[in-house]
mmCIF file of C-alpha atoms in Angstrom:
data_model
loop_
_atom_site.group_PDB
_atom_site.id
_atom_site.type_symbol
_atom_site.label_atom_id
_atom_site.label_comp_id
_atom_site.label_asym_id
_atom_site.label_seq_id
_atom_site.Cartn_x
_atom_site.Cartn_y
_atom_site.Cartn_z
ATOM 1 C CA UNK T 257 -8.065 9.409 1.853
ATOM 2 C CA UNK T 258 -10.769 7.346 0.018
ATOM 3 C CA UNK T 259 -12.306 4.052 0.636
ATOM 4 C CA UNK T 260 -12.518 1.776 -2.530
ATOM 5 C CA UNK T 261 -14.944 -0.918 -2.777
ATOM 6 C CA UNK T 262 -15.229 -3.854 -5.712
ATOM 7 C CA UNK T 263 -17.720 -6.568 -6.314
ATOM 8 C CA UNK T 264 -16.043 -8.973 -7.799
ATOM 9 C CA UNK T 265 -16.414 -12.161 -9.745
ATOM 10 C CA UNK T 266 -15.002 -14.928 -6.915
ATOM 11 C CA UNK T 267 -12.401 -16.740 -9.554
ATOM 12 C CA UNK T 268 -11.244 -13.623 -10.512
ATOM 13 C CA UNK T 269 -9.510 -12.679 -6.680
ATOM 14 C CA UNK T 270 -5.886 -13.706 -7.251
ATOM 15 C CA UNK T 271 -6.140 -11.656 -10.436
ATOM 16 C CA UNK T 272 -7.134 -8.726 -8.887
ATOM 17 C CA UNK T 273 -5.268 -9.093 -5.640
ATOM 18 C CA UNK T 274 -1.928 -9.365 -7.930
ATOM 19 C CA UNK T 275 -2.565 -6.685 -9.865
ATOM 20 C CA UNK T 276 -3.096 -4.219 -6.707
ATOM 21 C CA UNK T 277 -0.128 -5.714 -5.232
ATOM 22 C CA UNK T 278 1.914 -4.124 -8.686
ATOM 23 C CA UNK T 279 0.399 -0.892 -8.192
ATOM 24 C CA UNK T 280 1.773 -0.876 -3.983
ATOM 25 C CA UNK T 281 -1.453 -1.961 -1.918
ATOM 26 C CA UNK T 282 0.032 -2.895 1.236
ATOM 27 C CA UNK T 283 -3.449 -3.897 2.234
ATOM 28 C CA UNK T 284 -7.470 -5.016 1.519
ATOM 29 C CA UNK T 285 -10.016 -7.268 3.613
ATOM 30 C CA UNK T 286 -11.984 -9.562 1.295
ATOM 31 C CA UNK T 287 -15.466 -10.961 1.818
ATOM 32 C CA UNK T 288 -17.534 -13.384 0.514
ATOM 33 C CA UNK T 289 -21.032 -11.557 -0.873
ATOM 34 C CA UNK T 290 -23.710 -12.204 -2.222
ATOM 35 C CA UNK T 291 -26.124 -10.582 -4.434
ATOM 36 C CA UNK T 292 -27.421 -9.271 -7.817
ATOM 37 C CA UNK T 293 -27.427 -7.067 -10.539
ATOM 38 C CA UNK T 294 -28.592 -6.962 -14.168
ATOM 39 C CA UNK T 295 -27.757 -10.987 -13.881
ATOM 40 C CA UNK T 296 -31.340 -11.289 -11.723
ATOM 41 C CA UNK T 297 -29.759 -14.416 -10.809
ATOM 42 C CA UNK T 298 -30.548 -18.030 -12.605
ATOM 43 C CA UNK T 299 -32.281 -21.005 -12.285
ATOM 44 C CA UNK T 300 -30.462 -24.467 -11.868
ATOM 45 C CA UNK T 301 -31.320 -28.351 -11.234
ATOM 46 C CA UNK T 302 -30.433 -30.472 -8.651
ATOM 47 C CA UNK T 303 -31.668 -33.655 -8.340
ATOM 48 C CA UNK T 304 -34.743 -33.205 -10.463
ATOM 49 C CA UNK T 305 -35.823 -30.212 -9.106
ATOM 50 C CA UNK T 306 -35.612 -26.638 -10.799
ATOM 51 C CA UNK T 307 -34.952 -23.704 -8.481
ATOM 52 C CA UNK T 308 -34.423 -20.254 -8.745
ATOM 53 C CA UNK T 309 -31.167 -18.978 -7.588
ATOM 54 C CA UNK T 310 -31.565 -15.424 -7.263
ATOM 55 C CA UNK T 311 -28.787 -13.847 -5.283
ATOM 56 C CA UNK T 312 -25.409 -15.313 -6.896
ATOM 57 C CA UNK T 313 -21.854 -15.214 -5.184
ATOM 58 C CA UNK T 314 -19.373 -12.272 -4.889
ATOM 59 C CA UNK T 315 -16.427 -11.094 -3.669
ATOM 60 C CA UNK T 316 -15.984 -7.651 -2.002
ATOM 61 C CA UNK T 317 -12.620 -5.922 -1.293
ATOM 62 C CA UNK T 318 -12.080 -2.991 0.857
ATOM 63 C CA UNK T 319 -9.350 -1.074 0.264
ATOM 64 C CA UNK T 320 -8.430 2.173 2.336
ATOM 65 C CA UNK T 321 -5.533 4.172 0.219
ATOM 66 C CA UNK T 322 -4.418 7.655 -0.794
ATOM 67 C CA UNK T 323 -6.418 9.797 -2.831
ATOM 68 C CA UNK T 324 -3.641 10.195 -5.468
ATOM 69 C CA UNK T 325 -3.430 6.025 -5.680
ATOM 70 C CA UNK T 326 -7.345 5.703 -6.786
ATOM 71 C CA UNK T 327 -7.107 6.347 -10.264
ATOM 72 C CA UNK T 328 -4.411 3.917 -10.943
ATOM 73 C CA UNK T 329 -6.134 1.059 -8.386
ATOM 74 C CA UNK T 330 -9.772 1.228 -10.408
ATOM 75 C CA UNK T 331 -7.473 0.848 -13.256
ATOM 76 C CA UNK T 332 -5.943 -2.481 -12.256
ATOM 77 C CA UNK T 333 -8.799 -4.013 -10.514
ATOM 78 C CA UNK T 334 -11.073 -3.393 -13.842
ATOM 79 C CA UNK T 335 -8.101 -4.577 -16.216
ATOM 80 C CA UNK T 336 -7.729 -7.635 -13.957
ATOM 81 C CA UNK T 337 -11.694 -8.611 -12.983
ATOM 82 C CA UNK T 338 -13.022 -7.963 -16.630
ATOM 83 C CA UNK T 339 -14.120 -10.881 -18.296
ATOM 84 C CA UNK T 340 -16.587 -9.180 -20.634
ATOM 85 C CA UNK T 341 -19.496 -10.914 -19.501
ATOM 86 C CA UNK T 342 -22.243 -9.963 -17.529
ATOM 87 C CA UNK T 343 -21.598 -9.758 -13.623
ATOM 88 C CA UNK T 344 -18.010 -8.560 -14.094
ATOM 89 C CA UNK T 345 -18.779 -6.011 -11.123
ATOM 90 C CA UNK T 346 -19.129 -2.630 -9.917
ATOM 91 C CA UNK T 347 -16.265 -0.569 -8.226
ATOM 92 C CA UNK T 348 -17.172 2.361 -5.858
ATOM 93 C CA UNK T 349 -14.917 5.001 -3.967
ATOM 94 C CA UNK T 350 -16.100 6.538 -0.818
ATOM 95 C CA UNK T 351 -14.710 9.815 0.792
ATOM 96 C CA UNK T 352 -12.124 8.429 4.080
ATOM 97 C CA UNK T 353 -12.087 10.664 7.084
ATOM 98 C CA UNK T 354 -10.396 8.997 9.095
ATOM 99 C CA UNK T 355 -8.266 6.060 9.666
ATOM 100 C CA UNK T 356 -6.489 4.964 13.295
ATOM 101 C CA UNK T 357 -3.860 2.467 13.234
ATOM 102 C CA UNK T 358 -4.867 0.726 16.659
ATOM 103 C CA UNK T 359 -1.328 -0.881 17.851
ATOM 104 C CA UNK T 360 -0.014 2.559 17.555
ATOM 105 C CA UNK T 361 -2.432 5.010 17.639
ATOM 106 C CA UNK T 362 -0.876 6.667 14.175
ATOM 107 C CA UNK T 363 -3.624 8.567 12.349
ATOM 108 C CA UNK T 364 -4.970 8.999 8.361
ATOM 109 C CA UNK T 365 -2.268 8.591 5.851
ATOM 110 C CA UNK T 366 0.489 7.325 8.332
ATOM 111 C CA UNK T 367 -2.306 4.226 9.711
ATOM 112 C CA UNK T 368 -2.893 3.099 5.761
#
């Protein structure tokens, strides 16, 4: 099992969540980030005032899934997130060793 987590651009969710959905996720938990990269952040006005804004916002899925699904998964999360600007985001896959469904107690594979 493997653990695959994306920073995201935040207007580029539905995107990604419907392109996961086509390759037969059942399943992800999405949370609001924030953070930075080669972006270093920005610096903006409001009201007059010029400030730096140096951690900028994100979204991060979490998606638990089979080993043999991870190729095709970083494959529709990059087709859908990329924009081809900077800050498109960064995908990473993390070994899984084990995962308990808690209602019934099922184990690895069968709890995904």
């Amino acid at each position: 099992m493997k653990m695959i987590s994306a920073i995201i651009k935040p207007f580029k969710l539905d995107d990604v969540r419907e392109a996961i959905a086509e390759v037969g996720v059942e399943g992800l938990t999405v949370s609001e980030v924030k953070g930075f990269g080669r972006q270093k952040g920005h610096t903006e006005l409001y009201r007059g005032a010029e400030y730096q804004v140096d951690f900028l916002p994100k979204v991060k899925l979490d998606i638990a899934t089979q080993e043999e699904n991870v190729d095709r998964l970083i494959e529709a999360i990059t087709g859908a997130a990329y924009t081809g600007k900077i800050g498109d985001g960064k995908i990473f896959v993390y070994d899984l060793s084990q995962a308990v469904r808690i209602r019934t107690g099922e184990l690895d594979n069968e709890a995904l």
